[in-house]
mmCIF file of C-alpha atoms in Angstrom:
data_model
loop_
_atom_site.group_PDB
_atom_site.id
_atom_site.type_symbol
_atom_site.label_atom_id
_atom_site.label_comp_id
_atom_site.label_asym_id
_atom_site.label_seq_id
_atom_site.Cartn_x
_atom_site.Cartn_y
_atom_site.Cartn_z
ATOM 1 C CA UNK A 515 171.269 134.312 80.162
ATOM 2 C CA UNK A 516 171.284 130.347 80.236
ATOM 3 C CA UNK A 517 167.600 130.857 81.123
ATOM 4 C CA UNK A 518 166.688 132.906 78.428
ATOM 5 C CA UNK A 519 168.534 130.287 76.301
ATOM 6 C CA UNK A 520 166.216 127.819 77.912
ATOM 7 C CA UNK A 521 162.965 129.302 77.459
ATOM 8 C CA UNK A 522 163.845 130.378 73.661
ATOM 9 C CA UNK A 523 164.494 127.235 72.845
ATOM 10 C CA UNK A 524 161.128 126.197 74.504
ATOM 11 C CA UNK A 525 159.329 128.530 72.423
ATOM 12 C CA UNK A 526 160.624 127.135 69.472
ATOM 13 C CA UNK A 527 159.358 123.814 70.475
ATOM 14 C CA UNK A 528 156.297 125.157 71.862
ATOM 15 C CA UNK A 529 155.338 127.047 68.364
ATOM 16 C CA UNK A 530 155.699 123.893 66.145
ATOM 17 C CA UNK A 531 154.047 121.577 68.815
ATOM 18 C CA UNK A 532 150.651 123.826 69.147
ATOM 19 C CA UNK A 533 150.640 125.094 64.845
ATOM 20 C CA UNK A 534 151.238 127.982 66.367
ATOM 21 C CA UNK A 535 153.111 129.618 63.557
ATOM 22 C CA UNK A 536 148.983 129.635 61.806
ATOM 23 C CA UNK A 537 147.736 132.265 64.214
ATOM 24 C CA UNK A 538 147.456 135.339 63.380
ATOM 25 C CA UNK A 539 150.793 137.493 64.029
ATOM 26 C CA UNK A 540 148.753 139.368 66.745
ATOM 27 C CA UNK A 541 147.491 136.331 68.786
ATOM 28 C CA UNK A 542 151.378 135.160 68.255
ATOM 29 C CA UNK A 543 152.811 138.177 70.089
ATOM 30 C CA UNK A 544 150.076 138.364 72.514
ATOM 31 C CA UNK A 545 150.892 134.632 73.404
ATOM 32 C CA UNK A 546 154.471 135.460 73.853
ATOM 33 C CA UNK A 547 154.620 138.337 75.822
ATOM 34 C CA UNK A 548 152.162 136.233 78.173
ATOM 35 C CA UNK A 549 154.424 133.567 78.387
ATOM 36 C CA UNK A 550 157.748 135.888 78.718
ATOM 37 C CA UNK A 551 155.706 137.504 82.366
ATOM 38 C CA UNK A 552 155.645 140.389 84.084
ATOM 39 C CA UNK A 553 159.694 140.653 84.691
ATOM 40 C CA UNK A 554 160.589 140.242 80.830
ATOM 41 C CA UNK A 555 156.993 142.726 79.856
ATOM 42 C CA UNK A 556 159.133 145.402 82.000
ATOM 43 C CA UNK A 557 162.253 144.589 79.694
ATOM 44 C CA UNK A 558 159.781 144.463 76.529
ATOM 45 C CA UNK A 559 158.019 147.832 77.526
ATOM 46 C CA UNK A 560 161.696 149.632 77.266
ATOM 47 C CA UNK A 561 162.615 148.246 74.240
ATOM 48 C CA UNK A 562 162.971 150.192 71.114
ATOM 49 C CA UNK A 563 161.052 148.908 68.331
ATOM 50 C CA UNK A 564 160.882 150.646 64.767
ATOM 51 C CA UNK A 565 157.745 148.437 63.714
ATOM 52 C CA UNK A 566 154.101 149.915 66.093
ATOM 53 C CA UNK A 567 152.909 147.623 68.654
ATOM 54 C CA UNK A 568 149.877 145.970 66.243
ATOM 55 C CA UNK A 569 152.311 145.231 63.742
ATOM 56 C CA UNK A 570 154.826 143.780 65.572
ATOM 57 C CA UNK A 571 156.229 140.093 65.260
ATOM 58 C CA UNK A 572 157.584 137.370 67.306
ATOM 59 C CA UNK A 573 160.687 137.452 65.806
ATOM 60 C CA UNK A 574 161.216 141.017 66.208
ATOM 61 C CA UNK A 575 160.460 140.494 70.096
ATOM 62 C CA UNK A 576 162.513 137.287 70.325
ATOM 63 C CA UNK A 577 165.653 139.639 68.286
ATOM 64 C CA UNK A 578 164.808 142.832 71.344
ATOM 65 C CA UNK A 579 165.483 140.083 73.685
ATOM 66 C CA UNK A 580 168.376 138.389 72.488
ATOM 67 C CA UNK A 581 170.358 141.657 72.393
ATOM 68 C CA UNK A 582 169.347 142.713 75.897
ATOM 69 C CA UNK A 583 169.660 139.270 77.519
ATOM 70 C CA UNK A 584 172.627 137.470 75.402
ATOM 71 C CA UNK A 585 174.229 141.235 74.055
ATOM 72 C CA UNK A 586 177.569 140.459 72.580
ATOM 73 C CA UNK A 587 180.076 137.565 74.038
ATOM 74 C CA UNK A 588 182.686 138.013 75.650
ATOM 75 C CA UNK A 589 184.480 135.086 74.057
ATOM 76 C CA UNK A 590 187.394 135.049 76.516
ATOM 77 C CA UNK A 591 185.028 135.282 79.345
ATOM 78 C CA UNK A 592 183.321 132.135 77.972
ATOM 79 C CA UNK A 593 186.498 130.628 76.888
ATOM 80 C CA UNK A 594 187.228 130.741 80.991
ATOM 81 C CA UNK A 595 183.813 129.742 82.271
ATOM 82 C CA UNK A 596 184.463 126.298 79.909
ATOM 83 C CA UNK A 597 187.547 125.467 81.071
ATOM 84 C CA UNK A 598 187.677 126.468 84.487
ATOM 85 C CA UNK A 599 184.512 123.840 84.844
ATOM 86 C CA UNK A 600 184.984 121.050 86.655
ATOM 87 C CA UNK A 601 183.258 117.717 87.582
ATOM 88 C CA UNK A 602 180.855 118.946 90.362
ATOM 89 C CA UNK A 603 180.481 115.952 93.579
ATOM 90 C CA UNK A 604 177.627 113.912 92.593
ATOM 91 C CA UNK A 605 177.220 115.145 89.325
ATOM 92 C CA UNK A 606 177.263 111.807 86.763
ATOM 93 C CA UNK A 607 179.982 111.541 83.538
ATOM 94 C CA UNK A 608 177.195 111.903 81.232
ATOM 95 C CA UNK A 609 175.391 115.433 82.658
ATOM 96 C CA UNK A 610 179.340 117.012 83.164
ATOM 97 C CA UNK A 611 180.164 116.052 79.371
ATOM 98 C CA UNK A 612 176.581 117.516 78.719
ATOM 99 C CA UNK A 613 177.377 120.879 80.120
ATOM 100 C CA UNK A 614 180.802 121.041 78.706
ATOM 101 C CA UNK A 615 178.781 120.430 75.482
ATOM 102 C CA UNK A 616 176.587 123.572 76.403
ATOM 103 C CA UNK A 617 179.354 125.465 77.613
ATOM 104 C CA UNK A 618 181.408 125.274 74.512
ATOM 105 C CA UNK A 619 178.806 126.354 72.049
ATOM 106 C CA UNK A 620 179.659 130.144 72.906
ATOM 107 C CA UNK A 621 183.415 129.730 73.013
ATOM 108 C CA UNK A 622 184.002 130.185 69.421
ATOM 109 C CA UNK A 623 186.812 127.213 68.784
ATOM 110 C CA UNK A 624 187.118 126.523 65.058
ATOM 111 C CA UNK A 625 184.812 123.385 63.748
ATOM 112 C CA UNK A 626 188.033 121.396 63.672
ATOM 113 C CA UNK A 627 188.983 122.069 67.439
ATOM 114 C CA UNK A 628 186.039 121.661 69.066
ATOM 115 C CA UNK A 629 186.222 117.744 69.449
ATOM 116 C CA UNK A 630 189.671 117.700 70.656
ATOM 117 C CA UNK A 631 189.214 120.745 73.175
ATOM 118 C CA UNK A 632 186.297 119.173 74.697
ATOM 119 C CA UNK A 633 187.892 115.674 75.286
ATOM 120 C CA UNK A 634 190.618 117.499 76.763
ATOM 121 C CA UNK A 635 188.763 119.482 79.273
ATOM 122 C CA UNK A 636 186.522 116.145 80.525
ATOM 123 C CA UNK A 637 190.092 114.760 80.935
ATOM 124 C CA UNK A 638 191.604 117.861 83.108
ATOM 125 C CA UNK A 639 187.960 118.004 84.683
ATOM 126 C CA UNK A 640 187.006 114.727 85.809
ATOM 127 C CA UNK A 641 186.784 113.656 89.358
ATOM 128 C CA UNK A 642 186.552 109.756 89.080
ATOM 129 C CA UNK A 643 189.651 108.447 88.112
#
């Protein structure tokens, strides 16, 4: 899932960094699915799609894929993953309080929480003293 994540994002990036988004919607898809490989084509292949293949967009590839890959969230699952996380040996201050950032982005905490939940789990979860 956290590579999907990765690569969607990239996309993103990748569209606005090559004007992609002033190809045609064909060329668009094509590019996609290339870039997505033969693993994720499988995935693509068994999707259900309501729109035929030539008439297809991005978005309705990227929305196949975020149901099959991300699905619904277990919130209580993620809520665990977050603060069961630790400082890892070796791993700096900065890159832990980066993936606590990550982590908590699919916990669901109110806007108002977040802040304090996250300084108390680098607190609980540091190694260096």
């Amino acid at each position: 899932m956290i590579v999907y994540r990765i690569f969607k994002k990239s996309w993103k990036n990748y569209i606005i960094l090559t004007f992609l988004d002033r190809q045609s919607q064909a060329y668009q898809t094509a590019l996609l699915l290339h870039c997505l490989g033969d693993d994720a084509n499988r995935i693509y292949d068994g999707c259900h799609f309501t729109t035929p293949d030539d008439e297809r967009t991005t978005e309705e590839i990227i929305q196949a894929f975020d149901a099959y890959a991300i699905g619904e969230t277990n919130v209580t699952y993620e809520r665990f993953i977050f603060h069961t996380r630790k400082q890892q040996e070796g791993e700096t201050i900065d890159a832990y309080i980066a993936a606590l950032r990550s982590l908590i982005k699919t916990c669901e905490f109110c806007d108002r929480c977040v802040d304090g939940i996250l300084r108390d789990q680098i607190v609980l979860g540091v190694t260096s003293r």
